[in-house]
């Protein structure tokens, strides 16, 4: 695993509250090159009138107040993407401008949200959808800065996988801290093979490369990872890895 992530995981292990975890996450992502971050989680569809979204952000205070008062999360394109998809997406004013069709589909309020965020320094960014069992099943985090789209794409190509893993670790840690009595992770019984496959996945190996190391077929590796995902209530393989590492079930 990336040495930077090793240090970040050690610091997460020592966090005692959601705010503590959030501050460690801010510091880590800033060290990579992301200036602005927002994390949101909810118990239902945030576009519905009765649904509230809890947010953590390092955007300027006046923007955060306006975001809450105007309930921007009901129309925010970043939030909408995190609700309907599990795939990371380039966001921000420059990224939207790069996609004319997306620009035409945006409402006036959505244009205002994007422009106001850009005025705060969110020129380009990436939205990372998140899922978890328990009280807040829908969540997402945006990481952004003032790079041009071209610069940001090169930046993400180098650091995107590290940033995404850190987001998943932080999300899992914060959701556990929000609902410590709801999840009994010690009861998760991963087999030796499931742990082995998760271990090598945490180190960036593909199913084929893991199969060679464990002397298994790629299909068998995929089978063990699918079982582990089910036991960990993970929607994706990378999320399963994050949860297994965060809860001490696998040590990279």
PDB file of C-alpha atoms in Angstrom:
ATOM      1  CA  UNK A   1       0.000   0.000   0.000  1.00  0.00           C
ATOM      2  CA  UNK A   2       1.085   3.593  -0.647  1.00  0.00           C
ATOM      3  CA  UNK A   3       3.253   4.842   2.244  1.00  0.00           C
ATOM      4  CA  UNK A   4       1.109   7.985   2.515  1.00  0.00           C
ATOM      5  CA  UNK A   5      -1.984   5.832   3.010  1.00  0.00           C
ATOM      6  CA  UNK A   6      -0.240   3.793   5.685  1.00  0.00           C
ATOM      7  CA  UNK A   7       0.319   6.913   7.738  1.00  0.00           C
ATOM      8  CA  UNK A   8      -3.219   8.131   7.131  1.00  0.00           C
ATOM      9  CA  UNK A   9      -4.694   4.815   8.286  1.00  0.00           C
ATOM     10  CA  UNK A  10      -2.624   4.950  11.459  1.00  0.00           C
ATOM     11  CA  UNK A  11      -3.980   8.405  12.216  1.00  0.00           C
ATOM     12  CA  UNK A  12      -7.548   7.295  11.502  1.00  0.00           C
ATOM     13  CA  UNK A  13      -7.163   4.492  14.013  1.00  0.00           C
ATOM     14  CA  UNK A  14      -6.545   7.129  16.669  1.00  0.00           C
ATOM     15  CA  UNK A  15      -9.507   9.400  15.863  1.00  0.00           C
ATOM     16  CA  UNK A  16     -12.152   9.670  18.556  1.00  0.00           C
ATOM     17  CA  UNK A  17     -14.946  11.546  16.772  1.00  0.00           C
ATOM     18  CA  UNK A  18     -16.386  12.352  13.363  1.00  0.00           C
ATOM     19  CA  UNK A  19     -14.871  15.841  13.510  1.00  0.00           C
ATOM     20  CA  UNK A  20     -11.483  14.387  14.397  1.00  0.00           C
ATOM     21  CA  UNK A  21     -11.679  11.992  11.432  1.00  0.00           C
ATOM     22  CA  UNK A  22     -12.798  14.806   9.150  1.00  0.00           C
ATOM     23  CA  UNK A  23      -9.877  17.014  10.166  1.00  0.00           C
ATOM     24  CA  UNK A  24      -7.406  14.191   9.501  1.00  0.00           C
ATOM     25  CA  UNK A  25      -9.039  13.652   6.106  1.00  0.00           C
ATOM     26  CA  UNK A  26      -8.790  17.347   5.253  1.00  0.00           C
ATOM     27  CA  UNK A  27      -5.107  17.382   6.160  1.00  0.00           C
ATOM     28  CA  UNK A  28      -4.369  14.269   4.120  1.00  0.00           C
ATOM     29  CA  UNK A  29      -6.236  15.383   0.996  1.00  0.00           C
ATOM     30  CA  UNK A  30      -4.632  18.826   1.229  1.00  0.00           C
ATOM     31  CA  UNK A  31      -1.239  17.138   1.296  1.00  0.00           C
ATOM     32  CA  UNK A  32      -2.133  15.532  -2.039  1.00  0.00           C
ATOM     33  CA  UNK A  33      -3.228  18.826  -3.588  1.00  0.00           C
ATOM     34  CA  UNK A  34      -6.972  19.152  -2.972  1.00  0.00           C
ATOM     35  CA  UNK A  35      -7.933  22.521  -1.510  1.00  0.00           C
ATOM     36  CA  UNK A  36     -11.700  22.231  -1.055  1.00  0.00           C
ATOM     37  CA  UNK A  37     -13.671  19.250   0.205  1.00  0.00           C
ATOM     38  CA  UNK A  38     -17.274  18.521   1.072  1.00  0.00           C
ATOM     39  CA  UNK A  39     -18.717  15.346   2.603  1.00  0.00           C
ATOM     40  CA  UNK A  40     -22.440  14.711   2.840  1.00  0.00           C
ATOM     41  CA  UNK A  41     -24.572  11.827   4.085  1.00  0.00           C
ATOM     42  CA  UNK A  42     -28.279  11.160   4.388  1.00  0.00           C
ATOM     43  CA  UNK A  43     -30.877   8.534   5.261  1.00  0.00           C
ATOM     44  CA  UNK A  44     -32.837   8.976   2.016  1.00  0.00           C
ATOM     45  CA  UNK A  45     -33.069  10.713  -1.349  1.00  0.00           C
ATOM     46  CA  UNK A  46     -31.792  14.282  -0.765  1.00  0.00           C
ATOM     47  CA  UNK A  47     -33.945  15.601  -3.602  1.00  0.00           C
ATOM     48  CA  UNK A  48     -37.059  14.804  -1.584  1.00  0.00           C
ATOM     49  CA  UNK A  49     -38.524  17.703   0.417  1.00  0.00           C
ATOM     50  CA  UNK A  50     -38.522  15.907   3.774  1.00  0.00           C
ATOM     51  CA  UNK A  51     -34.970  14.557   3.525  1.00  0.00           C
ATOM     52  CA  UNK A  52     -32.107  16.398   5.196  1.00  0.00           C
ATOM     53  CA  UNK A  53     -28.417  16.051   4.352  1.00  0.00           C
ATOM     54  CA  UNK A  54     -25.673  16.415   6.950  1.00  0.00           C
ATOM     55  CA  UNK A  55     -22.527  18.016   5.561  1.00  0.00           C
ATOM     56  CA  UNK A  56     -18.918  18.621   6.545  1.00  0.00           C
ATOM     57  CA  UNK A  57     -16.981  21.125   4.465  1.00  0.00           C
ATOM     58  CA  UNK A  58     -13.996  23.458   4.421  1.00  0.00           C
ATOM     59  CA  UNK A  59     -15.636  25.835   1.932  1.00  0.00           C
ATOM     60  CA  UNK A  60     -15.837  29.468   3.126  1.00  0.00           C
ATOM     61  CA  UNK A  61     -18.280  29.925   6.002  1.00  0.00           C
ATOM     62  CA  UNK A  62     -20.614  32.236   4.069  1.00  0.00           C
ATOM     63  CA  UNK A  63     -20.934  29.670   1.270  1.00  0.00           C
ATOM     64  CA  UNK A  64     -21.653  26.893   3.768  1.00  0.00           C
ATOM     65  CA  UNK A  65     -24.379  28.991   5.402  1.00  0.00           C
ATOM     66  CA  UNK A  66     -25.950  29.792   2.037  1.00  0.00           C
ATOM     67  CA  UNK A  67     -25.688  26.135   0.967  1.00  0.00           C
ATOM     68  CA  UNK A  68     -27.655  25.090   4.061  1.00  0.00           C
ATOM     69  CA  UNK A  69     -30.188  27.928   4.028  1.00  0.00           C
ATOM     70  CA  UNK A  70     -30.964  27.545   0.319  1.00  0.00           C
ATOM     71  CA  UNK A  71     -30.846  23.742   0.623  1.00  0.00           C
ATOM     72  CA  UNK A  72     -28.612  23.568  -2.398  1.00  0.00           C
ATOM     73  CA  UNK A  73     -28.111  19.852  -1.813  1.00  0.00           C
ATOM     74  CA  UNK A  74     -31.536  19.226  -3.330  1.00  0.00           C
ATOM     75  CA  UNK A  75     -30.310  20.455  -6.721  1.00  0.00           C
ATOM     76  CA  UNK A  76     -26.529  20.267  -6.468  1.00  0.00           C
ATOM     77  CA  UNK A  77     -25.241  18.325  -9.539  1.00  0.00           C
ATOM     78  CA  UNK A  78     -22.571  16.713  -7.345  1.00  0.00           C
ATOM     79  CA  UNK A  79     -25.178  15.411  -4.894  1.00  0.00           C
ATOM     80  CA  UNK A  80     -27.398  14.213  -7.733  1.00  0.00           C
ATOM     81  CA  UNK A  81     -24.526  12.199  -9.206  1.00  0.00           C
ATOM     82  CA  UNK A  82     -23.675  10.636  -5.831  1.00  0.00           C
ATOM     83  CA  UNK A  83     -27.292   9.506  -5.478  1.00  0.00           C
ATOM     84  CA  UNK A  84     -27.707   7.916  -8.917  1.00  0.00           C
ATOM     85  CA  UNK A  85     -24.232   6.496  -9.567  1.00  0.00           C
ATOM     86  CA  UNK A  86     -21.359   4.641  -7.898  1.00  0.00           C
ATOM     87  CA  UNK A  87     -18.705   5.897 -10.320  1.00  0.00           C
ATOM     88  CA  UNK A  88     -16.419   8.903  -9.639  1.00  0.00           C
ATOM     89  CA  UNK A  89     -17.153  11.907 -11.855  1.00  0.00           C
ATOM     90  CA  UNK A  90     -15.219  15.031 -12.811  1.00  0.00           C
ATOM     91  CA  UNK A  91     -17.141  18.055 -11.523  1.00  0.00           C
ATOM     92  CA  UNK A  92     -16.716  21.804 -11.196  1.00  0.00           C
ATOM     93  CA  UNK A  93     -17.279  24.691 -13.587  1.00  0.00           C
ATOM     94  CA  UNK A  94     -14.470  23.734 -15.971  1.00  0.00           C
ATOM     95  CA  UNK A  95     -15.571  20.091 -16.098  1.00  0.00           C
ATOM     96  CA  UNK A  96     -19.202  21.052 -16.756  1.00  0.00           C
ATOM     97  CA  UNK A  97     -18.134  23.443 -19.496  1.00  0.00           C
ATOM     98  CA  UNK A  98     -16.196  20.610 -21.094  1.00  0.00           C
ATOM     99  CA  UNK A  99     -19.483  18.716 -21.549  1.00  0.00           C
ATOM    100  CA  UNK A 100     -21.935  20.890 -23.538  1.00  0.00           C
ATOM    101  CA  UNK A 101     -24.812  18.425 -23.169  1.00  0.00           C
ATOM    102  CA  UNK A 102     -24.482  18.467 -19.382  1.00  0.00           C
ATOM    103  CA  UNK A 103     -24.397  22.275 -19.417  1.00  0.00           C
ATOM    104  CA  UNK A 104     -27.625  22.468 -21.420  1.00  0.00           C
ATOM    105  CA  UNK A 105     -29.395  20.093 -19.030  1.00  0.00           C
ATOM    106  CA  UNK A 106     -28.540  22.133 -15.936  1.00  0.00           C
ATOM    107  CA  UNK A 107     -31.189  24.343 -14.346  1.00  0.00           C
ATOM    108  CA  UNK A 108     -30.538  28.029 -13.503  1.00  0.00           C
ATOM    109  CA  UNK A 109     -30.179  27.091  -9.825  1.00  0.00           C
ATOM    110  CA  UNK A 110     -27.648  24.396 -10.682  1.00  0.00           C
ATOM    111  CA  UNK A 111     -25.664  26.895 -12.750  1.00  0.00           C
ATOM    112  CA  UNK A 112     -25.669  29.234  -9.759  1.00  0.00           C
ATOM    113  CA  UNK A 113     -24.469  26.462  -7.423  1.00  0.00           C
ATOM    114  CA  UNK A 114     -21.603  25.606  -9.774  1.00  0.00           C
ATOM    115  CA  UNK A 115     -20.636  29.255 -10.287  1.00  0.00           C
ATOM    116  CA  UNK A 116     -20.703  30.044  -6.563  1.00  0.00           C
ATOM    117  CA  UNK A 117     -18.550  27.009  -5.816  1.00  0.00           C
ATOM    118  CA  UNK A 118     -16.112  28.120  -8.519  1.00  0.00           C
ATOM    119  CA  UNK A 119     -15.926  31.560  -6.892  1.00  0.00           C
ATOM    120  CA  UNK A 120     -14.779  29.763  -3.726  1.00  0.00           C
ATOM    121  CA  UNK A 121     -11.981  28.030  -5.660  1.00  0.00           C
ATOM    122  CA  UNK A 122     -13.711  24.871  -6.958  1.00  0.00           C
ATOM    123  CA  UNK A 123     -12.663  25.146 -10.583  1.00  0.00           C
ATOM    124  CA  UNK A 124     -12.353  21.406 -11.119  1.00  0.00           C
ATOM    125  CA  UNK A 125     -12.930  18.436  -8.848  1.00  0.00           C
ATOM    126  CA  UNK A 126     -14.025  14.846  -8.494  1.00  0.00           C
ATOM    127  CA  UNK A 127     -17.226  13.565  -6.891  1.00  0.00           C
ATOM    128  CA  UNK A 128     -16.922  10.177  -5.173  1.00  0.00           C
ATOM    129  CA  UNK A 129     -20.248   8.411  -4.416  1.00  0.00           C
ATOM    130  CA  UNK A 130     -20.308   6.387  -1.201  1.00  0.00           C
ATOM    131  CA  UNK A 131     -22.614   3.739   0.247  1.00  0.00           C
ATOM    132  CA  UNK A 132     -22.843   2.130   3.669  1.00  0.00           C
ATOM    133  CA  UNK A 133     -25.261   0.016   5.707  1.00  0.00           C
ATOM    134  CA  UNK A 134     -27.051   1.490   8.679  1.00  0.00           C
ATOM    135  CA  UNK A 135     -28.554   4.880   9.370  1.00  0.00           C
ATOM    136  CA  UNK A 136     -26.978   6.846   6.489  1.00  0.00           C
ATOM    137  CA  UNK A 137     -26.840   4.602   3.419  1.00  0.00           C
ATOM    138  CA  UNK A 138     -26.232   7.378   0.850  1.00  0.00           C
ATOM    139  CA  UNK A 139     -23.167   9.607   0.969  1.00  0.00           C
ATOM    140  CA  UNK A 140     -20.563  11.274  -1.176  1.00  0.00           C
ATOM    141  CA  UNK A 141     -17.450  13.411  -1.039  1.00  0.00           C
ATOM    142  CA  UNK A 142     -16.112  16.004  -3.463  1.00  0.00           C
ATOM    143  CA  UNK A 143     -12.424  16.887  -3.715  1.00  0.00           C
ATOM    144  CA  UNK A 144     -11.501  19.967  -5.727  1.00  0.00           C
ATOM    145  CA  UNK A 145      -9.021  22.731  -6.415  1.00  0.00           C
ATOM    146  CA  UNK A 146      -8.373  25.611  -8.811  1.00  0.00           C
ATOM    147  CA  UNK A 147      -6.458  23.625 -11.462  1.00  0.00           C
ATOM    148  CA  UNK A 148      -7.449  23.808 -15.109  1.00  0.00           C
ATOM    149  CA  UNK A 149      -9.259  20.747 -16.427  1.00  0.00           C
ATOM    150  CA  UNK A 150      -6.144  19.505 -18.207  1.00  0.00           C
ATOM    151  CA  UNK A 151      -3.990  19.930 -15.111  1.00  0.00           C
ATOM    152  CA  UNK A 152      -6.604  18.233 -12.962  1.00  0.00           C
ATOM    153  CA  UNK A 153      -6.875  15.219 -15.267  1.00  0.00           C
ATOM    154  CA  UNK A 154      -3.097  14.696 -15.074  1.00  0.00           C
ATOM    155  CA  UNK A 155      -3.225  15.182 -11.311  1.00  0.00           C
ATOM    156  CA  UNK A 156      -6.011  12.603 -10.933  1.00  0.00           C
ATOM    157  CA  UNK A 157      -4.175  10.121 -13.130  1.00  0.00           C
ATOM    158  CA  UNK A 158      -1.310  10.218 -10.623  1.00  0.00           C
ATOM    159  CA  UNK A 159      -3.117  10.589  -7.296  1.00  0.00           C
ATOM    160  CA  UNK A 160      -6.752   9.656  -7.941  1.00  0.00           C
ATOM    161  CA  UNK A 161      -6.578   6.074  -6.681  1.00  0.00           C
ATOM    162  CA  UNK A 162      -4.832   7.130  -3.450  1.00  0.00           C
ATOM    163  CA  UNK A 163      -7.349   9.920  -2.869  1.00  0.00           C
ATOM    164  CA  UNK A 164     -10.312   7.612  -3.510  1.00  0.00           C
ATOM    165  CA  UNK A 165      -9.051   4.946  -1.097  1.00  0.00           C
ATOM    166  CA  UNK A 166      -8.515   7.617   1.566  1.00  0.00           C
ATOM    167  CA  UNK A 167     -12.088   8.842   1.045  1.00  0.00           C
ATOM    168  CA  UNK A 168     -13.452   5.328   1.480  1.00  0.00           C
ATOM    169  CA  UNK A 169     -11.419   4.752   4.650  1.00  0.00           C
ATOM    170  CA  UNK A 170     -12.548   8.090   6.101  1.00  0.00           C
ATOM    171  CA  UNK A 171     -16.196   7.488   5.164  1.00  0.00           C
ATOM    172  CA  UNK A 172     -16.196   4.078   6.807  1.00  0.00           C
ATOM    173  CA  UNK A 173     -14.550   5.475   9.932  1.00  0.00           C
ATOM    174  CA  UNK A 174     -16.990   8.380  10.231  1.00  0.00           C
ATOM    175  CA  UNK A 175     -20.058   6.235   9.648  1.00  0.00           C
ATOM    176  CA  UNK A 176     -18.857   3.825  12.328  1.00  0.00           C
ATOM    177  CA  UNK A 177     -18.410   6.732  14.710  1.00  0.00           C
ATOM    178  CA  UNK A 178     -21.896   7.983  13.878  1.00  0.00           C
ATOM    179  CA  UNK A 179     -23.533   4.628  14.595  1.00  0.00           C
ATOM    180  CA  UNK A 180     -21.159   2.559  16.733  1.00  0.00           C
ATOM    181  CA  UNK A 181     -23.914   0.434  18.230  1.00  0.00           C
ATOM    182  CA  UNK A 182     -25.567  -0.472  14.942  1.00  0.00           C
ATOM    183  CA  UNK A 183     -22.669  -2.366  13.371  1.00  0.00           C
ATOM    184  CA  UNK A 184     -21.017  -5.310  15.090  1.00  0.00           C
ATOM    185  CA  UNK A 185     -18.065  -5.683  12.749  1.00  0.00           C
ATOM    186  CA  UNK A 186     -16.381  -8.190  15.026  1.00  0.00           C
ATOM    187  CA  UNK A 187     -19.044 -10.691  14.004  1.00  0.00           C
ATOM    188  CA  UNK A 188     -17.940 -10.600  10.353  1.00  0.00           C
ATOM    189  CA  UNK A 189     -16.357 -13.952   9.629  1.00  0.00           C
ATOM    190  CA  UNK A 190     -14.074 -13.724   6.613  1.00  0.00           C
ATOM    191  CA  UNK A 191     -12.436 -16.920   5.442  1.00  0.00           C
ATOM    192  CA  UNK A 192      -8.664 -17.180   5.033  1.00  0.00           C
ATOM    193  CA  UNK A 193      -9.020 -16.995   1.245  1.00  0.00           C
ATOM    194  CA  UNK A 194     -11.330 -13.983   1.447  1.00  0.00           C
ATOM    195  CA  UNK A 195      -8.790 -12.186   3.636  1.00  0.00           C
ATOM    196  CA  UNK A 196      -5.957 -13.140   1.286  1.00  0.00           C
ATOM    197  CA  UNK A 197      -7.811 -11.832  -1.752  1.00  0.00           C
ATOM    198  CA  UNK A 198      -8.717  -8.602   0.032  1.00  0.00           C
ATOM    199  CA  UNK A 199      -5.126  -8.179   1.159  1.00  0.00           C
ATOM    200  CA  UNK A 200      -3.728  -8.336  -2.364  1.00  0.00           C
ATOM    201  CA  UNK A 201      -6.563  -6.162  -3.667  1.00  0.00           C
ATOM    202  CA  UNK A 202      -5.585  -3.553  -1.049  1.00  0.00           C
ATOM    203  CA  UNK A 203      -2.107  -3.563  -2.578  1.00  0.00           C
ATOM    204  CA  UNK A 204      -3.483  -2.832  -6.023  1.00  0.00           C
ATOM    205  CA  UNK A 205      -3.314  -6.292  -7.564  1.00  0.00           C
ATOM    206  CA  UNK A 206      -5.865  -7.384 -10.149  1.00  0.00           C
ATOM    207  CA  UNK A 207      -7.733 -10.681  -9.876  1.00  0.00           C
ATOM    208  CA  UNK A 208      -5.337 -12.200 -12.400  1.00  0.00           C
ATOM    209  CA  UNK A 209      -2.230 -11.096 -10.475  1.00  0.00           C
ATOM    210  CA  UNK A 210      -3.769 -12.226  -7.179  1.00  0.00           C
ATOM    211  CA  UNK A 211      -4.621 -15.592  -8.706  1.00  0.00           C
ATOM    212  CA  UNK A 212      -0.980 -16.123  -9.683  1.00  0.00           C
ATOM    213  CA  UNK A 213       0.233 -15.322  -6.165  1.00  0.00           C
ATOM    214  CA  UNK A 214      -2.347 -17.555  -4.484  1.00  0.00           C
ATOM    215  CA  UNK A 215      -2.219 -20.285  -7.137  1.00  0.00           C
ATOM    216  CA  UNK A 216      -5.908 -19.946  -7.864  1.00  0.00           C
ATOM    217  CA  UNK A 217      -7.923 -19.151 -10.961  1.00  0.00           C
ATOM    218  CA  UNK A 218      -9.049 -15.540 -11.534  1.00  0.00           C
ATOM    219  CA  UNK A 219     -12.664 -16.741 -11.299  1.00  0.00           C
ATOM    220  CA  UNK A 220     -11.986 -18.219  -7.872  1.00  0.00           C
ATOM    221  CA  UNK A 221     -10.434 -14.940  -6.724  1.00  0.00           C
ATOM    222  CA  UNK A 222     -13.500 -13.066  -7.992  1.00  0.00           C
ATOM    223  CA  UNK A 223     -15.703 -15.565  -6.119  1.00  0.00           C
ATOM    224  CA  UNK A 224     -13.902 -14.952  -2.818  1.00  0.00           C
ATOM    225  CA  UNK A 225     -13.981 -11.178  -3.307  1.00  0.00           C
ATOM    226  CA  UNK A 226     -17.705 -11.277  -4.090  1.00  0.00           C
ATOM    227  CA  UNK A 227     -18.334 -13.220  -0.880  1.00  0.00           C
ATOM    228  CA  UNK A 228     -16.257 -10.714   1.073  1.00  0.00           C
ATOM    229  CA  UNK A 229     -18.168  -7.814  -0.473  1.00  0.00           C
ATOM    230  CA  UNK A 230     -21.444  -9.417   0.611  1.00  0.00           C
ATOM    231  CA  UNK A 231     -20.245  -9.979   4.179  1.00  0.00           C
ATOM    232  CA  UNK A 232     -18.933  -6.410   4.399  1.00  0.00           C
ATOM    233  CA  UNK A 233     -22.099  -4.917   2.847  1.00  0.00           C
ATOM    234  CA  UNK A 234     -19.888  -3.279   0.216  1.00  0.00           C
ATOM    235  CA  UNK A 235     -21.175  -2.121  -3.154  1.00  0.00           C
ATOM    236  CA  UNK A 236     -17.757  -2.311  -4.842  1.00  0.00           C
ATOM    237  CA  UNK A 237     -14.501  -4.197  -4.448  1.00  0.00           C
ATOM    238  CA  UNK A 238     -12.579  -1.095  -3.441  1.00  0.00           C
ATOM    239  CA  UNK A 239     -15.198  -0.342  -0.783  1.00  0.00           C
ATOM    240  CA  UNK A 240     -14.832  -3.867   0.593  1.00  0.00           C
ATOM    241  CA  UNK A 241     -11.084  -3.343   0.845  1.00  0.00           C
ATOM    242  CA  UNK A 242     -11.569  -0.028   2.629  1.00  0.00           C
ATOM    243  CA  UNK A 243     -13.944  -1.530   5.182  1.00  0.00           C
ATOM    244  CA  UNK A 244     -11.823  -4.593   5.790  1.00  0.00           C
ATOM    245  CA  UNK A 245      -8.750  -2.442   6.429  1.00  0.00           C
ATOM    246  CA  UNK A 246     -10.596   0.168   8.497  1.00  0.00           C
ATOM    247  CA  UNK A 247     -12.115  -2.449  10.796  1.00  0.00           C
ATOM    248  CA  UNK A 248      -8.863  -4.348  11.231  1.00  0.00           C
ATOM    249  CA  UNK A 249     -10.007  -7.421   9.339  1.00  0.00           C
ATOM    250  CA  UNK A 250      -7.119  -7.085   6.901  1.00  0.00           C
ATOM    251  CA  UNK A 251      -3.722  -5.503   7.560  1.00  0.00           C
ATOM    252  CA  UNK A 252      -2.052  -4.264   4.335  1.00  0.00           C
TER     253      UNK A 252
END
